Every structure is written in C-alpha cells, then in structure tokens.
C-alpha cells in the first residue's frame, strides 16, 4: 500500500501523471489512492518532489 | 445559477488552456460549460510564471497591468562552473505574470463571453454512448451530477484524467516529466532578469530558475527529470541552493508541481479533445506551457465550433484539431524534445564547454532557437541531425 503524508503533500498532481494504473486522484486539495487498482510500480513514490508518498510497512511484509 | 442538462461543449479545468477554450467557443456562439474542481481559480499556482513577450501578446489586444508582476529584459544562464551566458537586447522581452490574477481573469473572460463557469465542481468520469464521448459525470459540493455535451474538452492539467477515461494513454514515464519545487522568496536582491542555473549537482537533467517578482522577490525553483531522482529530491536540491544563494531571504510561498517534458499524447477521439498540459504541450526544454495551453485552447474552441456547425463530432471531424497544433506547437515540441534528449545526457564538462564557447557573445535572439543557433555556430561537435532543426529557413 502507498500512503500519503498529507502534512508534506502539496497536492500538485505529479504522482497522478506517472501512475500507469490511474489509481491516484487529485481531488481538490488532497490525494486519494485506490489500493485495489495500484500496481505497486512505485513511480509515484519516486517522482514526488518532496517525498510525501511512502510504501507503507504492511505491504513490505 | 445551476448546471444545465446539456451543453454544446464542456471544458474540464479552468487553467489557461481551459479558459481559453471556453472563451473561444463561447465567442463563436456555442453553449459552453467550464468547470474547475478547486474552489479558487488560479490558486495554488504550480508555475514560475514566465512568458515570452511576443508569444504572450498575440493572445490579447490589451495586456492588463495587473496580470504582470515584472517585465524582464533578459536571461542569464550559468553553467556548472559558473560561466555566464547572457541573452538580452535591453528591452522587455518577457513577463513574469501574476497567475493568481491572470488565470482568474481569463476565466472571467470566458464567463463574459457567455460560458457557464462552476468552481468546486469536479469531473469524475465521462459519459460514453455508441463509442462517442457524450458528456461528463461529476460532483459539485457533494452532489453527483451528469451533464451531456456534443464535445468534451480535457483541459485538466498535468493530472489529467479526461483523456484516460476516453482511452487515451496520457501516463508520463519518469523520463518525460520534471518534478518541481519552488519558493517565492522575499527580501533578496533581484534584477529584471531571469536566471537559470545548470549542472548535475544543482539540478540533474533539469535546472534551477530565479524569476523576478517585483523589486525584492523572486520565484526560485527547480525541476529535476523524474528518471534522475534518487534519495535526494527536488525539494532537497532546492533547499541546498537557496541556503547557499539566498541565505537572508524569507520564504513566503511554497509551490510543487510536475512539468511534462514529453511528446504530445493523442489529442482527440470521438467527441473529445485534450488541450494544454493534459495533452502534454509544455516545451520539453524550457518547461513553459502557459502560451501553448492558450494556443491549443483557441484551436480546440475553433474546431469545436466548426464540428458543431458540421454536426460531425467523430474522430475524423476532430482531426482538424491535431492538424492545427501540429504545425506550430508540434513542430516546436519535436525540436525541443530532441534537444532535451541531447542535454540530459550531457555531463557537466559538456555544459561548461558550451558555455565557454559563447560567454563573450551577447545573444540578442532571445529564444531557445536563438541560443541554439549561436551554440551550433561555435560547436561543430553538436550532432548534425540536431543542428539541422535550428537552421534558418
Ligand atoms: C514548478 C512549475 C513551474 C512552471 N513554470 C512555468 C513558466 O515559467 N512558464 C510557463 O509558461 N509554464 C510554466 N509551467 C507550466 C505551466 O504551469 C503549465 O503548462 C500551465 O499551467 C498549463 O495550463 P493548463 O490550462 O493546461 O493546465 P493547468 O493550469 O494545470 O489547469 C488545469 C486545471 O484543471 C483543473 N482540473 C483538473 N482535473 C479536473 C477535474 N477532474 N474536474 C475539474 N477540474 C479539474 C485543475 O484544478 C486546474 O485548475 C510550470 C509548471 C510548474 C509545475
């Protein structure tokens, strides 16, 4: 699972642009991630200008 | 004021691309809906706000003072070893806009031309009938709605979904997007010049910019190519730069954003067109996308009017749109994309060599083309295939 640290996130939408699965949505001033359609490519985590997206521990297990 | 059930054209997104589409279509007499998901048009900005004077002026009979923060008279580019390349011709060559005001004003112009405008109104899907896009589904202040239209225009920016919903793959590969961060810094010495800093330690496959905003302020930002981001992020690089260069500045705004440096996507399907960042029309070298968004918006508005007149909303009918942008935006994009491929693979030594070769020359043709022509003249090692693209016709 990818999680968003919304205290860091500047809701710029860069992560949305690189998501091949269309699993991320920039709603208004927040990001929503649909875990079901996420393909775990982590492009969003890598592209974020501030590192607001993280792979949460659950899925690392 | 409420949403109608049906419009000729629905435009999703009220950035410069969407507002210009809506304005053009409404001026042609069409029934237009312009929606924006944010509650405020133009804010928060995701931009350094720089535009060339010539390319900006052609859109408006009058340039309003309140749109302009600063008139800039030149560009200074610093290579990794600090060598300066200066481009100026002693008159205003560009503007640093006040986009919070400009974007909003442009949406007002669309409204004045007759378009319905709704903010805090988000498209969540498109309606498809018999293989044609026929409207949108959305949510406005918590209420779901459906509105029909003959043509839907996706002007929904870097995070565009409209194209995807219609089956156009707009996903950007990390190598085709710059990840950016920017501060508006106050209390620093600035001149009416745009500064650009290059180098793999400063901004891998990207650049740092400082664009003046008034007497003692500047938009200081950075873009780094997605494929070059490691542990250190754009924000970290920016902080390093700012700490060195603007120790005493006060940060009064923080901005993040992604800048497509890609080839354009497919831009039309039955009943739909994409404009601006949604179509990936930003320039792959400069990252500038404001004027291309507006230009494509005008084409889309015009083509929408023609197609409605001819009652042909098919792919075949809308292909006119691509024809129009290909020869202008498309040609420039192609040149800049190939140039980007050249520059991102250039080590610092190469960048320095280029800068040394022209640092005694004042370049007066203030454009990527002007700069490249001077460089090509002095550097026969630049691949001929690339050089050819910049020859005077
Ligand atoms: C850091 C940075 C610096 C930049 N610097 C410059 C520069 O100096 N000069 C320059 O020319 N360009 C610059 N750009 C690029 C420029 O900002 C964009 O190219 C330009 O804003 C594109 O205009 P647009 O109308 O296509 O999209 P946008 O301005 O992004 O507008 C899209 C709009 O659509 C809305 N939207 C999205 N989805 C929906 C939906 N589902 N429903 C309703 N509304 C929706 C968004 O909220 C947004 O308001 C920069 C970009 C960044 C990130």
CSV table of C-alpha atoms and ligand atoms in Angstrom, one decimal:
chain,number,residue,atom,x,y,z
A,1,UNK,CA,0.0,0.0,0.0
A,2,UNK,CA,1.1,3.5,-0.8
A,3,UNK,CA,0.3,6.1,1.8
A,4,UNK,CA,0.3,9.9,1.6
A,5,UNK,CA,1.8,12.1,4.3
A,6,UNK,CA,-0.7,14.9,3.9
A,7,UNK,CA,1.3,17.2,6.1
A,8,UNK,CA,4.0,17.1,3.4
A,9,UNK,CA,1.9,16.8,0.3
A,10,UNK,CA,1.4,20.0,-1.7
A,11,UNK,CA,-1.4,18.4,-3.9
A,12,UNK,CA,0.4,19.2,-7.1
A,13,UNK,CA,-0.7,16.1,-9.0
A,14,UNK,CA,2.8,15.0,-10.2
A,15,UNK,CA,2.1,11.5,-8.9
A,16,UNK,CA,-1.2,11.3,-10.8
A,17,UNK,CA,0.6,11.9,-14.1
A,18,UNK,CA,3.0,9.0,-13.7
A,19,UNK,CA,0.6,6.4,-12.4
A,20,UNK,CA,0.1,3.8,-15.2
A,21,UNK,CA,-3.0,2.4,-13.4
A,22,UNK,CA,-4.9,5.6,-12.9
A,23,UNK,CA,-5.1,4.7,-9.3
A,24,UNK,CA,-4.3,8.2,-7.9
A,25,UNK,CA,-6.7,11.1,-7.9
A,26,UNK,CA,-6.0,14.7,-7.0
A,27,UNK,CA,-9.4,15.5,-5.6
A,28,UNK,CA,-9.3,19.2,-4.6
A,29,UNK,CA,-6.6,19.8,-2.0
A,30,UNK,CA,-5.9,16.1,-1.3
A,31,UNK,CA,-4.7,12.9,-2.9
A,32,UNK,CA,-6.6,9.7,-2.9
A,33,UNK,CA,-5.1,6.4,-3.8
A,34,UNK,CA,-7.1,3.4,-4.8
A,35,UNK,CA,-5.2,0.5,-3.4
A,36,UNK,CA,-7.2,-2.0,-5.4
A,37,UNK,CA,-6.0,-0.7,-8.8
A,38,UNK,CA,-2.5,0.1,-7.6
A,39,UNK,CA,0.1,-2.0,-9.5
A,40,UNK,CA,2.9,-1.2,-7.0
A,41,UNK,CA,5.3,0.2,-9.6
A,42,UNK,CA,6.2,3.0,-7.0
A,43,UNK,CA,6.6,5.6,-9.8
A,44,UNK,CA,4.5,7.9,-7.6
A,45,UNK,CA,6.8,7.4,-4.7
A,46,UNK,CA,9.9,8.2,-6.8
A,47,UNK,CA,8.5,11.2,-8.6
A,48,UNK,CA,7.1,13.2,-5.6
A,49,UNK,CA,9.1,16.5,-5.3
A,50,UNK,CA,9.0,16.3,-1.5
A,51,UNK,CA,8.7,12.6,-0.7
A,52,UNK,CA,5.1,12.8,0.6
A,53,UNK,CA,4.3,9.3,-0.7
A,54,UNK,CA,5.6,6.2,1.0
A,55,UNK,CA,5.3,2.5,0.7
A,56,UNK,CA,3.7,1.6,4.0
A,57,UNK,CA,5.0,-1.2,6.0
A,58,UNK,CA,2.1,-3.5,5.6
A,59,UNK,CA,3.0,-4.4,2.1
A,60,UNK,CA,6.7,-4.8,2.8
A,61,UNK,CA,6.0,-7.8,4.9
B,1,UNK,CA,-27.4,29.6,-11.2
B,2,UNK,CA,-27.5,25.9,-11.8
B,3,UNK,CA,-26.0,23.5,-14.3
B,4,UNK,CA,-28.0,22.9,-17.4
B,5,UNK,CA,-28.6,19.3,-18.6
B,6,UNK,CA,-26.9,19.8,-21.9
B,7,UNK,CA,-24.2,22.0,-23.5
B,8,UNK,CA,-22.5,22.1,-26.8
B,9,UNK,CA,-19.1,21.9,-25.2
B,10,UNK,CA,-18.0,21.0,-21.7
B,11,UNK,CA,-14.5,22.2,-20.7
B,12,UNK,CA,-12.9,20.4,-17.8
B,13,UNK,CA,-10.3,22.5,-15.9
B,14,UNK,CA,-10.1,26.3,-15.7
B,15,UNK,CA,-6.3,26.9,-16.2
B,16,UNK,CA,-5.2,29.0,-19.2
B,17,UNK,CA,-5.9,26.1,-21.6
B,18,UNK,CA,-9.5,25.5,-20.4
B,19,UNK,CA,-10.4,29.2,-20.0
B,20,UNK,CA,-9.1,30.0,-23.5
B,21,UNK,CA,-11.1,27.0,-25.0
B,22,UNK,CA,-14.3,28.1,-23.2
B,23,UNK,CA,-13.8,31.8,-24.2
B,24,UNK,CA,-13.2,30.9,-27.9
B,25,UNK,CA,-16.1,28.5,-28.1
B,26,UNK,CA,-18.5,30.9,-26.3
B,27,UNK,CA,-17.4,33.8,-28.6
B,28,UNK,CA,-18.3,31.5,-31.5
B,29,UNK,CA,-21.8,31.3,-30.1
B,30,UNK,CA,-21.6,27.9,-28.5
B,31,UNK,CA,-23.3,26.9,-25.3
B,32,UNK,CA,-20.3,26.3,-23.0
B,33,UNK,CA,-19.8,24.9,-19.6
B,34,UNK,CA,-16.4,25.4,-17.9
B,35,UNK,CA,-15.8,23.5,-14.6
B,36,UNK,CA,-13.0,23.7,-12.1
B,37,UNK,CA,-12.5,21.4,-9.2
B,38,UNK,CA,-10.8,23.8,-7.0
B,39,UNK,CA,-12.7,26.4,-5.1
B,40,UNK,CA,-10.5,29.1,-6.3
B,41,UNK,CA,-9.2,29.5,-9.9
B,42,UNK,CA,-5.5,30.2,-10.2
B,43,UNK,CA,-4.6,29.1,-6.7
B,44,UNK,CA,-2.4,27.4,-5.6
B,45,UNK,CA,-0.2,28.1,-8.5
B,46,UNK,CA,2.0,25.5,-10.0
B,47,UNK,CA,4.2,27.7,-12.0
B,48,UNK,CA,7.2,30.1,-12.3
B,49,UNK,CA,5.0,32.4,-14.3
B,50,UNK,CA,7.5,33.4,-17.0
B,51,UNK,CA,6.2,34.0,-20.6
B,52,UNK,CA,7.9,35.5,-23.7
B,53,UNK,CA,6.5,38.9,-24.6
B,54,UNK,CA,5.9,38.1,-28.2
B,55,UNK,CA,4.2,34.8,-27.7
B,56,UNK,CA,2.0,36.2,-24.9
B,57,UNK,CA,1.0,39.4,-26.6
B,58,UNK,CA,-0.5,37.7,-29.6
B,59,UNK,CA,-3.4,36.4,-27.5
B,60,UNK,CA,-4.7,39.8,-26.2
B,61,UNK,CA,-5.4,43.2,-27.8
B,62,UNK,CA,-4.5,44.7,-24.4
B,63,UNK,CA,-2.2,43.4,-21.7
B,64,UNK,CA,-3.6,44.4,-18.3
B,65,UNK,CA,-1.1,45.8,-15.8
B,66,UNK,CA,-2.5,43.6,-13.0
B,67,UNK,CA,-1.5,40.4,-14.9
B,68,UNK,CA,2.1,41.4,-14.9
B,69,UNK,CA,4.3,41.2,-11.9
B,70,UNK,CA,7.6,42.1,-13.6
B,71,UNK,CA,8.8,42.9,-17.1
B,72,UNK,CA,12.1,41.1,-17.7
B,73,UNK,CA,14.8,42.3,-20.0
B,74,UNK,CA,16.9,39.3,-20.4
B,75,UNK,CA,18.1,35.8,-19.4
B,76,UNK,CA,21.3,34.8,-17.7
B,77,UNK,CA,22.3,31.2,-17.9
B,78,UNK,CA,25.0,29.9,-15.5
B,79,UNK,CA,26.9,26.7,-16.5
B,80,UNK,CA,28.0,24.2,-13.8
B,81,UNK,CA,31.4,26.0,-13.3
B,82,UNK,CA,29.6,29.4,-13.1
B,83,UNK,CA,30.3,30.6,-16.6
B,84,UNK,CA,27.7,33.2,-17.7
B,85,UNK,CA,25.8,33.1,-20.9
B,86,UNK,CA,23.8,36.3,-21.3
B,87,UNK,CA,20.8,36.9,-23.6
B,88,UNK,CA,19.3,40.3,-23.7
B,89,UNK,CA,18.5,43.2,-26.0
B,90,UNK,CA,17.8,45.9,-23.5
B,91,UNK,CA,14.0,46.0,-23.8
B,92,UNK,CA,11.3,44.0,-22.2
B,93,UNK,CA,11.4,40.5,-23.7
B,94,UNK,CA,9.2,38.7,-21.3
B,95,UNK,CA,6.8,38.9,-18.4
B,96,UNK,CA,6.6,37.3,-15.1
B,97,UNK,CA,2.9,37.0,-14.6
B,98,UNK,CA,0.8,37.2,-11.5
B,99,UNK,CA,-1.1,34.0,-12.4
B,100,UNK,CA,-3.4,34.1,-9.4
B,101,UNK,CA,-4.9,37.2,-11.1
B,102,UNK,CA,-4.3,36.3,-14.7
B,103,UNK,CA,-5.9,32.8,-14.5
B,104,UNK,CA,-8.9,34.1,-12.8
B,105,UNK,CA,-9.3,37.0,-15.2
B,106,UNK,CA,-9.1,34.6,-18.1
B,107,UNK,CA,-11.9,32.5,-16.6
B,108,UNK,CA,-13.9,35.7,-16.2
B,109,UNK,CA,-13.4,36.5,-19.9
B,110,UNK,CA,-14.8,33.1,-20.7
B,111,UNK,CA,-17.8,33.9,-18.5
B,112,UNK,CA,-18.2,37.3,-20.1
B,113,UNK,CA,-18.2,35.7,-23.5
B,114,UNK,CA,-21.2,33.6,-22.3
B,115,UNK,CA,-19.8,30.4,-20.8
B,116,UNK,CA,-21.2,29.0,-17.6
B,117,UNK,CA,-18.5,28.7,-15.0
B,118,UNK,CA,-18.6,26.5,-11.9
B,119,UNK,CA,-15.8,26.1,-9.3
B,120,UNK,CA,-15.6,23.3,-6.7
B,121,UNK,CA,-17.0,21.2,-9.4
B,122,UNK,CA,-15.1,18.1,-10.5
B,123,UNK,CA,-15.5,15.8,-13.4
B,124,UNK,CA,-15.3,12.2,-12.2
B,125,UNK,CA,-15.9,10.3,-15.5
B,126,UNK,CA,-17.2,10.8,-19.0
B,127,UNK,CA,-20.4,9.5,-20.5
B,128,UNK,CA,-19.9,7.3,-23.5
B,129,UNK,CA,-22.7,6.5,-25.9
B,130,UNK,CA,-22.2,4.4,-29.1
B,131,UNK,CA,-18.5,4.9,-28.9
B,132,UNK,CA,-18.8,8.7,-28.6
B,133,UNK,CA,-18.0,10.8,-25.6
B,134,UNK,CA,-21.3,12.5,-24.8
B,135,UNK,CA,-20.8,14.4,-21.6
B,136,UNK,CA,-19.4,14.0,-18.1
B,137,UNK,CA,-20.3,12.8,-14.7
B,138,UNK,CA,-19.2,14.9,-11.8
B,139,UNK,CA,-19.5,16.0,-8.3
B,140,UNK,CA,-20.3,19.5,-7.1
B,141,UNK,CA,-20.5,20.5,-3.5
B,142,UNK,CA,-21.0,16.8,-2.6
B,143,UNK,CA,-23.8,16.2,-5.1
B,144,UNK,CA,-23.3,13.9,-8.1
B,145,UNK,CA,-24.4,15.1,-11.5
B,146,UNK,CA,-24.5,14.2,-15.2
B,147,UNK,CA,-24.3,16.7,-18.0
B,148,UNK,CA,-24.4,16.0,-21.7
B,149,UNK,CA,-22.5,17.7,-24.4
B,150,UNK,CA,-21.5,17.1,-28.1
B,151,UNK,CA,-17.9,17.8,-27.3
B,152,UNK,CA,-15.9,17.4,-24.1
B,153,UNK,CA,-12.5,19.2,-23.8
B,154,UNK,CA,-10.0,17.9,-21.3
B,155,UNK,CA,-8.0,20.9,-20.0
B,156,UNK,CA,-7.4,19.2,-16.7
B,157,UNK,CA,-3.7,19.8,-16.5
B,158,UNK,CA,-0.8,17.6,-15.6
B,159,UNK,CA,-3.0,15.3,-13.5
B,160,UNK,CA,-5.4,14.9,-16.5
B,161,UNK,CA,-7.9,12.1,-16.3
B,162,UNK,CA,-10.3,13.0,-19.1
B,163,UNK,CA,-8.0,11.6,-21.8
B,164,UNK,CA,-7.6,8.3,-19.8
B,165,UNK,CA,-11.3,7.9,-19.4
B,166,UNK,CA,-11.7,8.1,-23.2
B,167,UNK,CA,-9.0,5.5,-23.7
B,168,UNK,CA,-6.0,7.8,-24.5
B,169,UNK,CA,-2.9,6.8,-22.5
B,170,UNK,CA,-1.6,10.0,-21.0
B,171,UNK,CA,0.6,8.4,-18.4
B,172,UNK,CA,4.0,10.0,-18.3
B,173,UNK,CA,7.2,8.0,-18.0
B,174,UNK,CA,9.5,9.3,-15.3
B,175,UNK,CA,12.0,10.3,-18.1
B,176,UNK,CA,9.3,12.5,-19.6
B,177,UNK,CA,8.3,14.6,-16.6
B,178,UNK,CA,10.3,17.1,-14.5
B,179,UNK,CA,9.4,17.0,-10.8
B,180,UNK,CA,9.5,20.6,-9.5
B,181,UNK,CA,9.5,22.6,-6.3
B,182,UNK,CA,9.6,26.4,-5.9
B,183,UNK,CA,9.7,29.1,-3.3
B,184,UNK,CA,8.5,32.7,-3.6
B,185,UNK,CA,11.4,34.4,-1.7
B,186,UNK,CA,11.2,37.9,-0.4
B,187,UNK,CA,13.9,40.3,0.8
B,188,UNK,CA,16.6,39.4,-1.7
B,189,UNK,CA,18.4,41.4,-4.4
B,190,UNK,CA,16.9,40.9,-7.8
B,191,UNK,CA,17.3,42.4,-11.2
B,192,UNK,CA,14.8,42.3,-14.0
B,193,UNK,CA,16.4,39.3,-15.5
B,194,UNK,CA,15.6,35.6,-15.4
B,195,UNK,CA,18.4,33.4,-14.1
B,196,UNK,CA,18.9,29.8,-15.0
B,197,UNK,CA,21.5,27.5,-13.2
B,198,UNK,CA,22.6,24.3,-14.8
B,199,UNK,CA,24.6,21.3,-13.5
B,200,UNK,CA,24.2,17.8,-12.5
B,201,UNK,CA,24.9,18.7,-8.8
B,202,UNK,CA,22.5,21.5,-8.9
B,203,UNK,CA,19.6,20.0,-10.8
B,204,UNK,CA,20.1,16.7,-12.6
B,205,UNK,CA,18.7,16.9,-16.1
B,206,UNK,CA,16.8,20.0,-15.2
B,207,UNK,CA,17.6,23.5,-14.0
B,208,UNK,CA,17.2,25.9,-11.1
B,209,UNK,CA,15.4,29.2,-12.0
B,210,UNK,CA,15.1,32.5,-10.4
B,211,UNK,CA,12.4,34.7,-12.0
B,212,UNK,CA,12.0,38.2,-10.6
B,213,UNK,CA,8.7,39.2,-9.0
B,214,UNK,CA,8.9,42.8,-8.2
B,215,UNK,CA,11.8,44.7,-6.6
B,216,UNK,CA,13.0,42.2,-4.0
B,217,UNK,CA,11.2,39.0,-4.7
B,218,UNK,CA,11.7,36.0,-7.0
B,219,UNK,CA,10.2,32.7,-7.9
B,220,UNK,CA,13.1,30.4,-7.1
B,221,UNK,CA,12.5,26.9,-8.2
B,222,UNK,CA,13.9,23.7,-9.6
B,223,UNK,CA,12.9,20.9,-11.9
B,224,UNK,CA,14.6,17.5,-12.0
B,225,UNK,CA,13.9,14.8,-14.5
B,226,UNK,CA,11.9,12.0,-12.9
B,227,UNK,CA,14.3,9.3,-14.0
B,228,UNK,CA,17.2,11.1,-12.3
B,229,UNK,CA,15.6,11.4,-8.8
B,230,UNK,CA,17.2,9.3,-6.2
B,231,UNK,CA,17.3,9.7,-2.4
B,232,UNK,CA,17.7,13.4,-2.9
B,233,UNK,CA,14.5,15.0,-4.0
B,234,UNK,CA,13.9,18.3,-5.9
B,235,UNK,CA,12.9,19.9,-2.6
B,236,UNK,CA,16.3,18.9,-1.1
B,237,UNK,CA,18.2,20.3,-4.0
B,238,UNK,CA,16.2,23.5,-3.9
B,239,UNK,CA,16.9,23.9,-0.2
B,240,UNK,CA,20.6,23.4,-0.8
B,241,UNK,CA,20.6,26.1,-3.5
B,242,UNK,CA,18.6,28.6,-1.5
B,243,UNK,CA,20.7,28.1,1.6
B,244,UNK,CA,23.8,29.0,-0.4
B,245,UNK,CA,22.4,31.8,-2.6
B,246,UNK,CA,19.6,33.4,-0.6
B,247,UNK,CA,20.6,32.9,3.0
B,248,UNK,CA,18.7,36.0,4.1
B,249,UNK,CA,15.6,35.6,2.1
B,250,UNK,CA,12.2,34.9,3.6
B,251,UNK,CA,10.1,32.2,2.0
B,252,UNK,CA,6.6,33.4,1.7
B,253,UNK,CA,5.1,30.7,-0.6
B,254,UNK,CA,5.9,27.0,-1.3
B,255,UNK,CA,5.0,25.5,-4.6
B,256,UNK,CA,5.2,22.0,-6.0
B,257,UNK,CA,4.5,20.7,-9.5
B,258,UNK,CA,5.2,18.3,-12.3
B,259,UNK,CA,6.1,19.6,-15.8
B,260,UNK,CA,5.6,17.3,-18.7
B,261,UNK,CA,8.7,17.2,-21.0
B,262,UNK,CA,7.2,14.7,-23.3
B,263,UNK,CA,5.9,14.4,-26.8
B,264,UNK,CA,2.2,15.2,-27.0
B,265,UNK,CA,-0.3,12.5,-26.5
B,266,UNK,CA,-3.1,11.6,-28.9
B,267,UNK,CA,-5.3,14.6,-28.5
B,268,UNK,CA,-8.7,13.6,-29.9
B,269,UNK,CA,-11.2,10.8,-30.0
B,270,UNK,CA,-14.9,10.7,-30.9
B,271,UNK,CA,-16.4,13.7,-29.1
B,272,UNK,CA,-13.3,14.7,-27.1
B,273,UNK,CA,-10.2,16.9,-27.4
B,274,UNK,CA,-7.3,17.5,-25.0
B,275,UNK,CA,-5.5,20.9,-24.6
B,276,UNK,CA,-2.6,22.3,-22.6
B,277,UNK,CA,-0.8,20.2,-20.1
B,278,UNK,CA,-3.5,17.5,-20.5
B,279,UNK,CA,-2.1,16.9,-24.0
B,280,UNK,CA,1.5,17.3,-22.7
B,281,UNK,CA,2.1,20.5,-24.7
B,282,UNK,CA,4.7,22.0,-22.4
B,283,UNK,CA,8.0,22.7,-24.1
B,284,UNK,CA,10.4,19.9,-23.2
B,285,UNK,CA,13.4,22.2,-22.9
B,286,UNK,CA,12.1,25.3,-21.1
B,287,UNK,CA,9.1,23.7,-19.4
B,288,UNK,CA,7.0,26.6,-20.5
B,289,UNK,CA,3.4,25.6,-21.0
B,290,UNK,CA,1.2,28.7,-20.5
B,291,UNK,CA,1.1,30.0,-24.0
B,292,UNK,CA,0.9,26.6,-25.6
B,293,UNK,CA,-2.1,25.8,-23.3
B,294,UNK,CA,-3.8,29.0,-24.6
B,295,UNK,CA,-2.9,28.4,-28.2
B,296,UNK,CA,-4.3,24.9,-28.1
B,297,UNK,CA,-7.3,26.2,-26.3
B,298,UNK,CA,-8.0,28.5,-29.2
B,299,UNK,CA,-7.6,25.8,-31.7
B,300,UNK,CA,-9.9,23.5,-29.7
B,301,UNK,CA,-12.6,26.2,-29.4
B,302,UNK,CA,-12.5,26.9,-33.1
B,303,UNK,CA,-12.6,23.3,-34.1
B,304,UNK,CA,-15.5,22.7,-31.6
B,305,UNK,CA,-17.5,25.4,-33.4
B,306,UNK,CA,-16.7,24.0,-36.8
B,307,UNK,CA,-17.6,20.5,-35.8
B,308,UNK,CA,-20.8,21.6,-34.3
B,309,UNK,CA,-21.7,23.6,-37.4
B,310,UNK,CA,-21.0,20.5,-39.5
B,311,UNK,CA,-22.6,18.2,-36.9
B,312,UNK,CA,-19.6,15.9,-37.0
B,313,UNK,CA,-18.1,15.1,-33.7
B,314,UNK,CA,-16.3,12.0,-34.8
B,315,UNK,CA,-12.5,11.4,-34.6
B,316,UNK,CA,-12.4,12.2,-38.3
B,317,UNK,CA,-14.0,15.6,-37.8
B,318,UNK,CA,-11.9,16.5,-34.8
B,319,UNK,CA,-8.7,15.5,-36.5
B,320,UNK,CA,-8.6,19.1,-37.7
B,321,UNK,CA,-7.5,20.0,-34.2
B,322,UNK,CA,-4.4,18.0,-34.5
B,323,UNK,CA,-3.6,19.4,-37.9
B,324,UNK,CA,-3.7,22.9,-36.4
B,325,UNK,CA,-1.4,22.3,-33.4
B,326,UNK,CA,1.0,20.0,-35.3
B,327,UNK,CA,2.5,22.8,-37.4
B,328,UNK,CA,3.0,25.2,-34.5
B,329,UNK,CA,3.2,23.6,-31.1
B,330,UNK,CA,4.0,20.2,-32.6
B,331,UNK,CA,7.0,21.4,-34.6
B,332,UNK,CA,8.5,23.2,-31.6
B,333,UNK,CA,7.8,20.3,-29.3
B,334,UNK,CA,9.7,18.0,-31.7
B,335,UNK,CA,12.7,20.3,-31.8
B,336,UNK,CA,12.8,20.7,-28.0
B,337,UNK,CA,12.2,17.1,-27.3
B,338,UNK,CA,15.3,16.1,-29.3
B,339,UNK,CA,17.2,18.9,-27.7
B,340,UNK,CA,16.2,17.6,-24.3
B,341,UNK,CA,17.5,14.1,-25.2
B,342,UNK,CA,20.8,15.7,-26.1
B,343,UNK,CA,21.1,17.8,-23.0
B,344,UNK,CA,20.1,15.3,-20.4
B,345,UNK,CA,22.9,13.1,-21.4
B,346,UNK,CA,25.5,15.8,-21.4
B,347,UNK,CA,27.9,15.7,-18.4
B,348,UNK,CA,28.9,18.9,-16.7
B,349,UNK,CA,32.0,19.2,-18.8
B,350,UNK,CA,29.9,19.4,-21.9
B,351,UNK,CA,27.7,22.1,-20.5
B,352,UNK,CA,30.8,24.1,-19.4
B,353,UNK,CA,32.3,23.7,-22.9
B,354,UNK,CA,29.2,25.0,-24.5
B,355,UNK,CA,29.0,28.0,-22.1
B,356,UNK,CA,32.7,28.8,-22.6
B,357,UNK,CA,32.2,28.9,-26.4
B,358,UNK,CA,29.7,31.7,-26.2
B,359,UNK,CA,30.2,33.5,-23.0
B,360,UNK,CA,31.7,36.5,-24.7
B,361,UNK,CA,28.8,36.9,-27.0
B,362,UNK,CA,25.6,38.7,-26.1
B,363,UNK,CA,22.8,36.8,-27.7
B,364,UNK,CA,20.0,39.1,-28.9
B,365,UNK,CA,17.7,36.5,-30.3
B,366,UNK,CA,16.1,35.6,-27.1
B,367,UNK,CA,14.8,32.1,-27.6
B,368,UNK,CA,15.9,28.6,-27.5
B,369,UNK,CA,16.3,28.8,-31.2
B,370,UNK,CA,18.5,31.9,-30.9
B,371,UNK,CA,20.7,30.3,-28.2
B,372,UNK,CA,21.0,27.1,-30.2
B,373,UNK,CA,22.0,28.9,-33.4
B,374,UNK,CA,24.8,30.7,-31.6
B,375,UNK,CA,25.9,27.4,-30.0
B,376,UNK,CA,25.8,25.4,-33.2
B,377,UNK,CA,27.9,28.1,-34.9
B,378,UNK,CA,30.7,27.7,-32.3
B,379,UNK,CA,30.4,24.0,-31.6
B,380,UNK,CA,30.8,21.8,-34.7
B,381,UNK,CA,30.6,18.7,-32.4
B,382,UNK,CA,26.9,19.2,-31.8
B,383,UNK,CA,25.3,16.4,-33.8
B,384,UNK,CA,24.4,17.5,-37.3
B,385,UNK,CA,20.9,15.9,-37.0
B,386,UNK,CA,20.2,18.1,-34.1
B,387,UNK,CA,21.8,21.2,-35.7
B,388,UNK,CA,19.7,20.8,-38.8
B,389,UNK,CA,16.5,21.5,-36.8
B,390,UNK,CA,17.6,25.0,-35.9
B,391,UNK,CA,18.7,26.2,-39.3
B,392,UNK,CA,17.1,29.4,-40.5
B,393,UNK,CA,14.5,28.6,-43.1
C,1,LIG,C1,7.1,24.4,-11.0
C,1,LIG,C2,6.5,24.8,-12.3
C,1,LIG,C3,7.0,25.9,-13.0
C,1,LIG,C4,6.5,26.3,-14.2
C,1,LIG,N1,6.9,27.4,-14.8
C,1,LIG,C5,6.4,27.8,-16.0
C,1,LIG,C6,6.8,29.1,-16.6
C,1,LIG,O1,7.6,29.8,-16.0
C,1,LIG,N2,6.2,29.4,-17.7
C,1,LIG,C7,5.3,28.7,-18.4
C,1,LIG,O2,4.8,29.0,-19.5
C,1,LIG,N3,4.9,27.5,-17.8
C,1,LIG,C8,5.4,27.1,-16.6
C,1,LIG,N4,5.0,25.9,-16.1
C,1,LIG,C9,3.9,25.1,-16.8
C,1,LIG,C10,2.6,25.8,-16.6
C,1,LIG,O3,2.2,26.0,-15.3
C,1,LIG,C11,1.5,24.9,-17.3
C,1,LIG,O4,2.0,24.5,-18.6
C,1,LIG,C12,0.1,25.5,-17.4
C,1,LIG,O5,-0.4,25.8,-16.2
C,1,LIG,C13,-0.8,24.6,-18.2
C,1,LIG,O6,-2.1,25.2,-18.3
C,1,LIG,P1,-3.3,24.2,-18.4
C,1,LIG,O7,-4.5,25.1,-18.5
C,1,LIG,O8,-3.1,23.2,-19.4
C,1,LIG,O9,-3.3,23.4,-17.0
C,1,LIG,P2,-3.4,23.9,-15.5
C,1,LIG,O10,-3.0,25.3,-15.4
C,1,LIG,O11,-2.8,22.9,-14.7
C,1,LIG,O12,-5.0,23.9,-15.3
C,1,LIG,C14,-5.7,22.7,-15.2
C,1,LIG,C15,-6.9,22.9,-14.3
C,1,LIG,O13,-7.8,21.8,-14.4
C,1,LIG,C16,-8.3,21.5,-13.1
C,1,LIG,N5,-8.8,20.1,-13.1
C,1,LIG,C17,-8.0,19.0,-13.1
C,1,LIG,N6,-8.8,17.9,-13.1
C,1,LIG,C18,-10.1,18.4,-13.0
C,1,LIG,C19,-11.4,17.7,-12.9
C,1,LIG,N7,-11.5,16.4,-13.0
C,1,LIG,N8,-12.5,18.4,-12.9
C,1,LIG,C20,-12.4,19.8,-12.8
C,1,LIG,N9,-11.2,20.5,-12.9
C,1,LIG,C21,-10.1,19.8,-13.0
C,1,LIG,C22,-7.1,21.8,-12.1
C,1,LIG,O14,-7.6,22.0,-10.8
C,1,LIG,C23,-6.5,23.0,-12.8
C,1,LIG,O15,-7.0,24.2,-12.3
C,1,LIG,C24,5.5,25.5,-14.8
C,1,LIG,C25,5.0,24.4,-14.2
C,1,LIG,C26,5.5,24.0,-12.9
C,1,LIG,C27,4.9,22.8,-12.2
